[in-house]
PDB file of C-alpha atoms in Angstrom:
ATOM      1  CA  MET A 715       0.015   0.429   0.001  1.00 32.00           C
ATOM      2  CA  ASN A 716       2.989   2.552   1.076  1.00 31.00           C
ATOM      3  CA  GLY A 717       4.369   1.506  -2.326  1.00 33.00           C
ATOM      4  CA  ILE A 718       1.703   2.653  -4.460  1.00 30.00           C
ATOM      5  CA  SER A 719       1.387   5.606  -2.730  1.00 31.00           C
ATOM      6  CA  LEU A 720       4.908   7.325  -3.219  1.00 33.00           C
ATOM      7  CA  SER A 721       4.456   5.761  -6.602  1.00 34.00           C
ATOM      8  CA  ARG A 722       1.946   7.586  -7.258  1.00 41.00           C
ATOM      9  CA  ARG A 723       2.924  10.637  -5.375  1.00 39.00           C
ATOM     10  CA  SER A 724       6.071  10.580  -7.445  1.00 36.00           C
ATOM     11  CA  PHE A 725       4.519  10.499 -11.006  1.00 35.00           C
ATOM     12  CA  LEU A 726       2.291  13.381  -9.531  1.00 41.00           C
ATOM     13  CA  PHE A 727       5.781  15.259  -8.376  1.00 39.00           C
ATOM     14  CA  ASN A 728       7.269  14.550 -12.345  1.00 39.00           C
ATOM     15  CA  ALA A 729       4.042  16.178 -13.540  1.00 40.00           C
ATOM     16  CA  THR A 730       4.264  19.371 -12.201  1.00 42.00           C
ATOM     17  CA  CYS A 731       8.110  20.085 -12.912  1.00 41.00           C
ATOM     18  CA  LEU A 732       7.009  19.495 -16.306  1.00 36.00           C
ATOM     19  CA  ALA A 733       3.612  21.978 -15.695  1.00 43.00           C
ATOM     20  CA  ALA A 734       5.903  24.257 -14.187  1.00 41.00           C
ATOM     21  CA  LEU A 735       8.212  25.276 -17.557  1.00 34.00           C
ATOM     22  CA  GLY A 736       5.425  26.494 -19.049  1.00 35.00           C
ATOM     23  CA  ALA A 737       3.249  28.250 -16.252  1.00 39.00           C
ATOM     24  CA  GLN A 738       1.717  31.387 -16.217  1.00 38.00           C
ATOM     25  CA  ALA A 739       1.281  31.894 -12.827  1.00 45.00           C
ATOM     26  CA  ARG A 740       4.021  33.578 -10.584  1.00 55.00           C
ATOM     27  CA  ILE A 741       5.860  32.004  -8.193  1.00 65.00           C
ATOM     28  CA  VAL A 742       6.228  34.653  -5.698  1.00 56.00           C
ATOM     29  CA  GLN A 743       8.437  34.388  -2.710  1.00 72.00           C
ATOM     30  CA  ALA A 744       9.699  36.399  -0.255  1.00 80.00           C
ATOM     31  CA  GLU A 745      12.069  35.903   2.371  1.00 87.00           C
ATOM     32  CA  LEU A 746      13.665  36.434   6.124  1.00 92.00           C
ATOM     33  CA  ARG A 747      15.380  35.067   8.970  1.00 92.00           C
ATOM     34  CA  LEU A 748      14.614  34.704  12.558  1.00 94.00           C
ATOM     35  CA  GLY A 749      17.313  34.273  14.707  1.00 90.00           C
ATOM     36  CA  PRO A 750      20.381  32.009  13.871  1.00 90.00           C
ATOM     37  CA  SER A 751      19.453  28.981  12.618  1.00 89.00           C
ATOM     38  CA  ALA A 752      15.805  29.591  11.415  1.00 95.00           C
ATOM     39  CA  ARG A 753      13.928  30.895   7.758  1.00 95.00           C
ATOM     40  CA  ILE A 754      10.639  32.234   6.546  1.00 96.00           C
ATOM     41  CA  THR A 755       9.869  31.702   2.933  1.00 95.00           C
ATOM     42  CA  THR A 756       6.195  32.426   1.246  1.00 96.00           C
ATOM     43  CA  VAL A 757       6.058  30.090  -1.429  1.00 95.00           C
ATOM     44  CA  SER A 758       3.037  30.354  -3.806  1.00 96.00           C
ATOM     45  CA  ASP A 759      -0.201  28.378  -4.486  1.00 97.00           C
ATOM     46  CA  GLY A 760      -0.733  30.608  -7.543  1.00 96.00           C
ATOM     47  CA  TYR A 761      -3.715  33.093  -7.249  1.00 96.00           C
ATOM     48  CA  LEU A 762      -8.086  33.298  -6.403  1.00 97.00           C
ATOM     49  CA  SER A 763      -9.783  34.479  -9.162  1.00 95.00           C
ATOM     50  CA  LEU A 764     -13.110  36.160  -7.913  1.00 92.00           C
ATOM     51  CA  PRO A 765     -15.937  38.543  -8.195  1.00 92.00           C
ATOM     52  CA  PRO A 766     -15.223  41.731  -6.778  1.00 91.00           C
ATOM     53  CA  ASP A 767     -18.645  41.867  -4.893  1.00 92.00           C
ATOM     54  CA  VAL A 768     -17.453  38.688  -3.248  1.00 91.00           C
ATOM     55  CA  VAL A 769     -15.135  40.766  -0.755  1.00 91.00           C
ATOM     56  CA  PHE A 770     -16.027  44.738  -1.295  1.00 91.00           C
ATOM     57  CA  GLY A 771     -19.794  44.031  -1.757  1.00 89.00           C
ATOM     58  CA  ALA A 772     -20.791  44.642   1.819  1.00 88.00           C
ATOM     59  CA  MET A 773     -18.938  47.839   2.469  1.00 91.00           C
ATOM     60  CA  PRO A 774     -20.417  51.159   1.506  1.00 90.00           C
ATOM     61  CA  LYS A 775     -20.451  51.027  -2.143  1.00 88.00           C
ATOM     62  CA  GLU A 776     -19.284  54.921  -3.443  1.00 88.00           C
ATOM     63  CA  GLU A 777     -16.830  55.395  -0.012  1.00 91.00           C
ATOM     64  CA  VAL A 778     -15.080  51.662  -0.806  1.00 89.00           C
ATOM     65  CA  GLU A 779     -15.722  52.785  -4.724  1.00 86.00           C
ATOM     66  CA  GLN A 780     -14.130  55.970  -3.667  1.00 88.00           C
ATOM     67  CA  PHE A 781     -11.866  54.500  -1.575  1.00 88.00           C
ATOM     68  CA  LEU A 782     -10.128  51.403  -4.199  1.00 85.00           C
ATOM     69  CA  THR A 783      -9.333  54.757  -7.215  1.00 86.00           C
ATOM     70  CA  ARG A 784      -7.294  56.267  -4.976  1.00 85.00           C
ATOM     71  CA  ASN A 785      -5.446  53.553  -4.094  1.00 79.00           C
ATOM     72  CA  GLN A 786      -5.364  52.488  -7.707  1.00 75.00           C
ATOM     73  CA  THR A 787      -7.385  49.295  -6.958  1.00 81.00           C
ATOM     74  CA  ASP A 788      -9.137  47.774 -10.232  1.00 80.00           C
ATOM     75  CA  ALA A 789     -12.319  47.585  -8.462  1.00 77.00           C
ATOM     76  CA  THR A 790     -13.894  45.218 -12.052  1.00 83.00           C
ATOM     77  CA  LYS A 791     -11.778  42.036 -10.490  1.00 87.00           C
ATOM     78  CA  TYR A 792     -10.208  40.425  -8.005  1.00 91.00           C
ATOM     79  CA  GLU A 793      -6.976  39.103  -8.026  1.00 94.00           C
ATOM     80  CA  PRO A 794      -4.961  38.180  -4.196  1.00 95.00           C
ATOM     81  CA  GLU A 795      -1.672  35.638  -3.929  1.00 95.00           C
ATOM     82  CA  CYS A 796      -1.928  32.973  -2.080  1.00 97.00           C
ATOM     83  CA  ASN A 797       0.917  32.918   0.013  1.00 97.00           C
ATOM     84  CA  VAL A 798       2.110  29.838   1.574  1.00 98.00           C
ATOM     85  CA  THR A 799       4.363  30.403   4.423  1.00 98.00           C
ATOM     86  CA  LEU A 800       7.170  28.031   5.643  1.00 98.00           C
ATOM     87  CA  TYR A 801       9.137  27.135   8.154  1.00 98.00           C
ATOM     88  CA  ARG A 802      12.690  25.966   8.751  1.00 97.00           C
ATOM     89  CA  ASP A 803      15.107  25.407  11.000  1.00 95.00           C
ATOM     90  CA  ASP A 804      17.451  22.685  11.764  1.00 93.00           C
ATOM     91  CA  GLU A 805      15.612  20.214  12.701  1.00 95.00           C
ATOM     92  CA  ASN A 806      11.503  21.218  11.889  1.00 97.00           C
ATOM     93  CA  THR A 807      10.188  22.102   7.948  1.00 98.00           C
ATOM     94  CA  VAL A 808       6.721  23.817   8.313  1.00 98.00           C
ATOM     95  CA  LEU A 809       4.142  24.375   5.945  1.00 98.00           C
ATOM     96  CA  PHE A 810       1.467  27.382   7.230  1.00 98.00           C
ATOM     97  CA  ASP A 811      -1.742  26.504   5.425  1.00 98.00           C
ATOM     98  CA  ALA A 812      -1.961  23.696   2.375  1.00 98.00           C
ATOM     99  CA  GLY A 813      -2.922  25.645  -0.540  1.00 98.00           C
ATOM    100  CA  ALA A 814      -6.093  24.700  -2.491  1.00 98.00           C
ATOM    101  CA  GLY A 815      -5.018  21.287  -4.386  1.00 97.00           C
ATOM    102  CA  PRO A 816      -6.118  20.579  -7.783  1.00 94.00           C
ATOM    103  CA  ASP A 817      -9.901  21.113  -6.997  1.00 94.00           C
ATOM    104  CA  PHE A 818     -10.698  24.591  -5.945  1.00 96.00           C
ATOM    105  CA  MET A 819     -10.055  26.946  -9.396  1.00 95.00           C
ATOM    106  CA  PRO A 820      -7.054  26.936 -12.056  1.00 96.00           C
ATOM    107  CA  THR A 821      -5.636  29.642 -10.921  1.00 96.00           C
ATOM    108  CA  SER A 822      -4.945  28.099  -7.435  1.00 97.00           C
ATOM    109  CA  GLY A 823      -3.495  24.716  -6.082  1.00 97.00           C
ATOM    110  CA  LYS A 824       0.057  25.796  -7.160  1.00 96.00           C
ATOM    111  CA  LEU A 825       2.056  24.783  -4.325  1.00 97.00           C
ATOM    112  CA  MET A 826       3.760  21.478  -6.156  1.00 95.00           C
ATOM    113  CA  GLU A 827       5.201  24.066  -8.789  1.00 94.00           C
ATOM    114  CA  THR A 828       6.541  25.766  -6.581  1.00 94.00           C
ATOM    115  CA  PHE A 829       8.066  22.947  -4.800  1.00 95.00           C
ATOM    116  CA  GLU A 830       9.558  21.926  -7.416  1.00 93.00           C
ATOM    117  CA  VAL A 831      11.087  25.758  -8.296  1.00 90.00           C
ATOM    118  CA  ILE A 832      12.876  25.643  -4.336  1.00 91.00           C
ATOM    119  CA  GLY A 833      14.184  21.956  -4.519  1.00 93.00           C
ATOM    120  CA  LEU A 834      11.944  20.840  -1.975  1.00 95.00           C
ATOM    121  CA  SER A 835       9.826  17.767  -1.297  1.00 97.00           C
ATOM    122  CA  PRO A 836       6.348  16.972   0.106  1.00 98.00           C
ATOM    123  CA  GLU A 837       7.942  14.050   1.665  1.00 98.00           C
ATOM    124  CA  SER A 838      10.419  16.641   4.641  1.00 98.00           C
ATOM    125  CA  VAL A 839       7.486  18.401   5.458  1.00 98.00           C
ATOM    126  CA  THR A 840       7.127  17.448   9.071  1.00 98.00           C
ATOM    127  CA  HIS A 841       4.137  19.756   9.821  1.00 98.00           C
ATOM    128  CA  VAL A 842       1.448  21.146   8.366  1.00 98.00           C
ATOM    129  CA  VAL A 843       0.170  24.286  10.606  1.00 99.00           C
ATOM    130  CA  PHE A 844      -3.608  25.865   9.609  1.00 99.00           C
ATOM    131  CA  THR A 845      -5.111  29.189   9.865  1.00 98.00           C
ATOM    132  CA  HIS A 846      -8.513  27.769   8.741  1.00 98.00           C
ATOM    133  CA  ALA A 847     -10.336  25.136   6.982  1.00 98.00           C
ATOM    134  CA  HIS A 848     -11.211  27.686   3.822  1.00 98.00           C
ATOM    135  CA  PRO A 849     -10.990  25.601   0.653  1.00 98.00           C
ATOM    136  CA  ASP A 850      -7.438  27.635  -0.688  1.00 98.00           C
ATOM    137  CA  HIS A 851      -5.951  26.471   2.553  1.00 98.00           C
ATOM    138  CA  ILE A 852      -6.992  22.999   3.202  1.00 98.00           C
ATOM    139  CA  TRP A 853      -7.782  21.352   0.333  1.00 98.00           C
ATOM    140  CA  GLY A 854      -4.166  21.104  -0.460  1.00 98.00           C
ATOM    141  CA  VAL A 855      -4.009  18.064   1.766  1.00 98.00           C
ATOM    142  CA  LEU A 856      -4.974  15.624  -1.090  1.00 97.00           C
ATOM    143  CA  ASP A 857      -3.195  15.023  -4.519  1.00 94.00           C
ATOM    144  CA  ASP A 858      -4.751  14.264  -7.479  1.00 91.00           C
ATOM    145  CA  PHE A 859      -5.009  10.349  -6.078  1.00 93.00           C
ATOM    146  CA  ASP A 860      -6.953  11.464  -3.499  1.00 94.00           C
ATOM    147  CA  ASP A 861      -3.587   9.911  -1.250  1.00 96.00           C
ATOM    148  CA  LEU A 862      -2.364  12.652   1.195  1.00 97.00           C
ATOM    149  CA  LEU A 863       0.152  14.952  -0.045  1.00 98.00           C
ATOM    150  CA  PHE A 864       2.621  15.449   3.013  1.00 98.00           C
ATOM    151  CA  PRO A 865       2.873  11.753   4.231  1.00 98.00           C
ATOM    152  CA  ASN A 866       5.287  12.105   6.572  1.00 98.00           C
ATOM    153  CA  ALA A 867       3.593  15.606   8.333  1.00 98.00           C
ATOM    154  CA  THR A 868       1.920  16.089  11.139  1.00 98.00           C
ATOM    155  CA  HIS A 869      -1.009  18.839  11.216  1.00 98.00           C
ATOM    156  CA  LEU A 870      -2.393  20.714  13.413  1.00 98.00           C
ATOM    157  CA  ILE A 871      -5.160  22.665  13.423  1.00 98.00           C
ATOM    158  CA  GLY A 872      -7.120  24.753  16.255  1.00 98.00           C
ATOM    159  CA  ARG A 873      -9.817  22.580  18.398  1.00 98.00           C
ATOM    160  CA  LYS A 874     -12.883  24.962  17.643  1.00 98.00           C
ATOM    161  CA  GLU A 875     -12.173  25.280  13.766  1.00 98.00           C
ATOM    162  CA  TRP A 876     -11.676  21.821  13.338  1.00 98.00           C
ATOM    163  CA  ASP A 877     -14.756  21.087  15.927  1.00 98.00           C
ATOM    164  CA  TYR A 878     -16.934  23.771  13.662  1.00 98.00           C
ATOM    165  CA  TRP A 879     -16.087  21.742  10.324  1.00 98.00           C
ATOM    166  CA  TRP A 880     -16.215  18.547  11.612  1.00 98.00           C
ATOM    167  CA  ASN A 881     -19.736  19.176  12.712  1.00 98.00           C
ATOM    168  CA  PRO A 882     -22.593  17.480  10.705  1.00 96.00           C
ATOM    169  CA  SER A 883     -24.685  20.482  11.317  1.00 97.00           C
ATOM    170  CA  THR A 884     -22.087  22.478   9.891  1.00 98.00           C
ATOM    171  CA  VAL A 885     -23.029  22.206   5.763  1.00 97.00           C
ATOM    172  CA  ASP A 886     -26.447  22.519   6.743  1.00 96.00           C
ATOM    173  CA  THR A 887     -26.452  26.195   8.299  1.00 96.00           C
ATOM    174  CA  ILE A 888     -23.293  27.409   6.804  1.00 97.00           C
ATOM    175  CA  GLY A 889     -25.260  28.547   3.486  1.00 95.00           C
ATOM    176  CA  GLU A 890     -25.958  27.924  -0.102  1.00 94.00           C
ATOM    177  CA  ASP A 891     -23.235  29.754  -1.636  1.00 93.00           C
ATOM    178  CA  ARG A 892     -20.785  27.902   1.325  1.00 96.00           C
ATOM    179  CA  THR A 893     -21.819  24.105   1.132  1.00 97.00           C
ATOM    180  CA  ALA A 894     -18.963  22.828  -0.973  1.00 97.00           C
ATOM    181  CA  PHE A 895     -16.376  24.758   1.378  1.00 98.00           C
ATOM    182  CA  ALA A 896     -18.339  22.473   4.073  1.00 98.00           C
ATOM    183  CA  ALA A 897     -18.609  19.558   2.181  1.00 97.00           C
ATOM    184  CA  GLY A 898     -14.370  19.743   1.016  1.00 98.00           C
ATOM    185  CA  ALA A 899     -13.105  20.670   4.240  1.00 98.00           C
ATOM    186  CA  LYS A 900     -14.665  17.853   6.285  1.00 98.00           C
ATOM    187  CA  ARG A 901     -13.497  15.378   3.302  1.00 98.00           C
ATOM    188  CA  ARG A 902      -9.836  16.777   4.272  1.00 98.00           C
ATOM    189  CA  LEU A 903     -10.453  16.809   7.831  1.00 98.00           C
ATOM    190  CA  GLU A 904     -11.253  13.156   7.433  1.00 98.00           C
ATOM    191  CA  ALA A 905      -7.706  12.172   5.364  1.00 98.00           C
ATOM    192  CA  ILE A 906      -6.071  14.002   7.862  1.00 98.00           C
ATOM    193  CA  GLU A 907      -7.660  11.772  10.481  1.00 98.00           C
ATOM    194  CA  ASP A 908      -4.646   9.758  12.031  1.00 97.00           C
ATOM    195  CA  GLN A 909      -1.985  12.552  11.974  1.00 98.00           C
ATOM    196  CA  VAL A 910      -3.920  15.504  13.461  1.00 98.00           C
ATOM    197  CA  ALA A 911      -2.820  17.365  16.470  1.00 98.00           C
ATOM    198  CA  PHE A 912      -4.696  19.397  18.479  1.00 98.00           C
ATOM    199  CA  PHE A 913      -4.135  23.230  20.290  1.00 98.00           C
ATOM    200  CA  GLU A 914      -5.716  25.638  21.899  1.00 98.00           C
ATOM    201  CA  ASP A 915      -5.397  30.318  21.592  1.00 98.00           C
ATOM    202  CA  GLY A 916      -1.861  30.651  23.138  1.00 98.00           C
ATOM    203  CA  GLN A 917      -0.587  27.539  23.234  1.00 98.00           C
ATOM    204  CA  GLU A 918       3.056  26.788  21.738  1.00 98.00           C
ATOM    205  CA  ILE A 919       2.392  24.833  18.998  1.00 98.00           C
ATOM    206  CA  LEU A 920       6.704  23.717  18.248  1.00 98.00           C
ATOM    207  CA  PRO A 921       9.022  25.841  19.948  1.00 96.00           C
ATOM    208  CA  GLY A 922       9.043  29.569  19.197  1.00 96.00           C
ATOM    209  CA  ILE A 923       5.480  29.639  18.033  1.00 98.00           C
ATOM    210  CA  ALA A 924       2.337  30.041  19.701  1.00 98.00           C
ATOM    211  CA  ALA A 925      -1.126  30.118  18.421  1.00 98.00           C
ATOM    212  CA  ARG A 926      -2.884  33.178  18.187  1.00 98.00           C
ATOM    213  CA  ALA A 927      -6.911  33.832  18.385  1.00 98.00           C
ATOM    214  CA  SER A 928      -8.472  35.518  15.378  1.00 98.00           C
ATOM    215  CA  PHE A 929     -11.922  34.281  15.065  1.00 98.00           C
ATOM    216  CA  GLY A 930     -14.083  35.394  12.593  1.00 98.00           C
ATOM    217  CA  HIS A 931     -13.191  34.794   9.460  1.00 98.00           C
ATOM    218  CA  THR A 932     -13.596  31.814  10.321  1.00 98.00           C
ATOM    219  CA  PRO A 933     -15.451  30.455  13.736  1.00 98.00           C
ATOM    220  CA  GLY A 934     -12.503  29.219  14.593  1.00 98.00           C
ATOM    221  CA  HIS A 935      -9.625  31.020  12.641  1.00 98.00           C
ATOM    222  CA  MET A 936      -6.003  31.261  13.950  1.00 98.00           C
ATOM    223  CA  ALA A 937      -2.597  33.705  14.070  1.00 98.00           C
ATOM    224  CA  PHE A 938       0.721  32.517  15.084  1.00 98.00           C
ATOM    225  CA  GLU A 939       3.384  34.103  16.384  1.00 98.00           C
ATOM    226  CA  LEU A 940       6.816  32.909  15.837  1.00 98.00           C
ATOM    227  CA  ARG A 941       9.442  34.509  18.158  1.00 96.00           C
ATOM    228  CA  ASN A 942      12.763  34.149  18.418  1.00 93.00           C
ATOM    229  CA  GLY A 943      14.367  36.419  21.053  1.00 89.00           C
ATOM    230  CA  ASN A 944      13.448  39.664  20.666  1.00 89.00           C
ATOM    231  CA  GLU A 945      12.596  39.400  17.008  1.00 93.00           C
ATOM    232  CA  SER A 946       9.733  38.056  15.771  1.00 96.00           C
ATOM    233  CA  VAL A 947       6.522  37.031  13.129  1.00 98.00           C
ATOM    234  CA  MET A 948       2.792  36.862  12.474  1.00 98.00           C
ATOM    235  CA  VAL A 949       1.668  34.599  10.040  1.00 98.00           C
ATOM    236  CA  VAL A 950      -1.912  36.673   9.967  1.00 98.00           C
ATOM    237  CA  GLY A 951      -3.852  34.140   7.651  1.00 98.00           C
ATOM    238  CA  ASP A 952      -6.653  35.264   6.305  1.00 98.00           C
ATOM    239  CA  ALA A 953      -7.228  37.762   9.143  1.00 98.00           C
ATOM    240  CA  LEU A 954      -5.970  40.607   7.164  1.00 98.00           C
ATOM    241  CA  GLY A 955      -7.113  39.598   3.992  1.00 96.00           C
ATOM    242  CA  ASN A 956      -6.563  42.676   1.532  1.00 94.00           C
ATOM    243  CA  PRO A 957      -3.718  45.489   1.518  1.00 94.00           C
ATOM    244  CA  HIS A 958      -5.826  48.175   1.457  1.00 93.00           C
ATOM    245  CA  VAL A 959      -9.422  48.539   2.914  1.00 94.00           C
ATOM    246  CA  ALA A 960      -8.218  45.964   5.880  1.00 96.00           C
ATOM    247  CA  PHE A 961      -5.837  48.370   6.912  1.00 97.00           C
ATOM    248  CA  GLU A 962      -7.576  51.551   6.660  1.00 95.00           C
ATOM    249  CA  HIS A 963     -10.839  50.588   7.562  1.00 95.00           C
ATOM    250  CA  PRO A 964     -10.444  47.734   9.565  1.00 96.00           C
ATOM    251  CA  ASP A 965     -14.561  48.245  11.263  1.00 96.00           C
ATOM    252  CA  TRP A 966     -15.695  48.126   7.399  1.00 95.00           C
ATOM    253  CA  HIS A 967     -17.243  44.258   7.163  1.00 95.00           C
ATOM    254  CA  SER A 968     -15.926  41.633   4.428  1.00 95.00           C
ATOM    255  CA  GLY A 969     -17.709  39.430   2.718  1.00 94.00           C
ATOM    256  CA  THR A 970     -15.263  36.791   2.391  1.00 95.00           C
ATOM    257  CA  ASP A 971     -15.424  36.759   6.516  1.00 97.00           C
ATOM    258  CA  GLN A 972     -18.249  34.020   8.171  1.00 97.00           C
ATOM    259  CA  ASP A 973     -18.611  36.630  11.191  1.00 97.00           C
ATOM    260  CA  PRO A 974     -18.093  40.008  10.120  1.00 97.00           C
ATOM    261  CA  GLN A 975     -17.987  41.893  13.228  1.00 97.00           C
ATOM    262  CA  VAL A 976     -15.864  39.099  14.915  1.00 98.00           C
ATOM    263  CA  ALA A 977     -13.382  39.417  12.710  1.00 98.00           C
ATOM    264  CA  ALA A 978     -13.176  43.417  12.326  1.00 98.00           C
ATOM    265  CA  ALA A 979     -12.742  43.052  16.056  1.00 98.00           C
ATOM    266  CA  ALA A 980      -9.796  40.551  15.421  1.00 98.00           C
ATOM    267  CA  ARG A 981      -8.340  42.741  12.750  1.00 98.00           C
ATOM    268  CA  TYR A 982      -8.600  45.737  15.111  1.00 97.00           C
ATOM    269  CA  SER A 983      -6.810  43.413  17.961  1.00 98.00           C
ATOM    270  CA  LEU A 984      -4.165  42.138  15.487  1.00 98.00           C
ATOM    271  CA  LEU A 985      -3.661  46.156  14.141  1.00 98.00           C
ATOM    272  CA  ASP A 986      -3.098  47.118  17.331  1.00 98.00           C
ATOM    273  CA  GLN A 987      -0.849  44.537  18.194  1.00 98.00           C
ATOM    274  CA  VAL A 988       2.063  43.955  15.569  1.00 98.00           C
ATOM    275  CA  SER A 989       2.134  48.173  14.810  1.00 98.00           C
ATOM    276  CA  GLU A 990       2.989  48.349  18.333  1.00 97.00           C
ATOM    277  CA  GLU A 991       5.651  45.737  18.831  1.00 96.00           C
ATOM    278  CA  GLU A 992       6.514  46.660  15.302  1.00 95.00           C
ATOM    279  CA  MET A 993       6.432  43.411  14.567  1.00 97.00           C
ATOM    280  CA  ARG A 994       6.301  41.615  10.832  1.00 97.00           C
ATOM    281  CA  ILE A 995       3.179  39.955   9.065  1.00 98.00           C
ATOM    282  CA  ILE A 996       2.497  37.699   6.967  1.00 98.00           C
ATOM    283  CA  GLY A 997      -0.573  37.931   5.092  1.00 98.00           C
ATOM    284  CA  PHE A 998      -1.784  35.038   2.535  1.00 98.00           C
ATOM    285  CA  HIS A 999      -3.339  37.175   0.619  1.00 97.00           C
ATOM    286  CA  LEU A1000      -1.336  40.234   0.644  1.00 96.00           C
ATOM    287  CA  PRO A1001       0.765  41.118  -2.036  1.00 94.00           C
ATOM    288  CA  ASN A1002       4.339  40.321  -3.298  1.00 92.00           C
ATOM    289  CA  GLY A1003       4.839  37.593  -0.907  1.00 94.00           C
ATOM    290  CA  GLY A1004       2.667  38.761   1.928  1.00 95.00           C
ATOM    291  CA  ILE A1005       5.046  39.773   4.152  1.00 96.00           C
ATOM    292  CA  GLY A1006       5.200  43.312   5.433  1.00 96.00           C
ATOM    293  CA  ARG A1007       4.678  45.885   8.131  1.00 97.00           C
ATOM    294  CA  VAL A1008       2.013  47.191   9.728  1.00 98.00           C
ATOM    295  CA  GLU A1009       1.892  51.158  10.357  1.00 97.00           C
ATOM    296  CA  LYS A1010      -0.341  53.178  12.638  1.00 96.00           C
ATOM    297  CA  THR A1011      -1.643  56.481  11.140  1.00 91.00           C
ATOM    298  CA  GLY A1012      -4.253  58.594  13.492  1.00 91.00           C
ATOM    299  CA  SER A1013      -7.175  55.875  13.758  1.00 88.00           C
ATOM    300  CA  ALA A1014      -6.189  53.134  10.181  1.00 94.00           C
ATOM    301  CA  TYR A1015      -3.282  51.616   9.568  1.00 97.00           C
ATOM    302  CA  ARG A1016      -1.000  50.851   7.026  1.00 96.00           C
ATOM    303  CA  PHE A1017       0.594  47.989   5.722  1.00 97.00           C
ATOM    304  CA  ILE A1018       4.384  48.585   4.297  1.00 96.00           C
ATOM    305  CA  GLY A1019       5.424  45.546   2.161  1.00 93.00           C
ATOM    306  CA  GLU A1020       9.029  43.775   2.344  1.00 86.00           C
ATOM    307  CA  ALA A1021       9.236  42.259  -1.128  1.00 64.00           C
ATOM    308  CA  SER A1022      12.847  40.621  -1.046  1.00 48.00           C
TER     309      SER A1022
END
């Protein structure tokens, strides 16, 4: 059984090598060091292509149109990057989220192409840590053959997030436009059930990596504080989902958030912390690899990217 699984996985990996040569998707990378031995790289899973109303539809129409124009943002399309955070130290190779995999949308699910470019094999990943269980973050745990893509990894997820998606009533209560999210999440959770570990808010899940609640985008969404001595980075997942509105108007409700009011409170809390502590952040959908800093400007905030 294991021999068959590895053979299939090798076939898929070799196939993505060829795809990577002709792919039009951006292989965005940004990198930073954390202490003497830890290295953090953002690797691309492609990008999403969504109707802008999915994000901006619940916001004040005239104000958001003026805001997007002022920020030179095309209001006719929404194509955010998907940045998977890769953390490596002397002992661990850790992915924060697994990308979308082959079944979500054609512009995403490019992680294996990126792995080939940087010379990393899925078998070398020791841990996969989830911010939440939306499709572009968890569907990538399975390959084209429905085998586990990271067979040697422990998969870590917040207990609250797991319980929400595992609950059989979620598919009936999440709303018609998200039923596929619920069914898809449950199938992936079932696949990793034998290799999963749970954590709570504030828990150190690995040496120097602590969970930080940022509920609202999903009921159990988590950010992660990575720290080495005086140096720190916050992996924010989708709690800060774009580089403009989420920072300048964190109170505006996003259509991608399952509980917009709770998500807005989480944005304020994260923005206050990272700006006050001058902490770098890594955002799954922030531009140019997603790494940057946050500057407070009066009652608002500003994202300052640090693409390398």
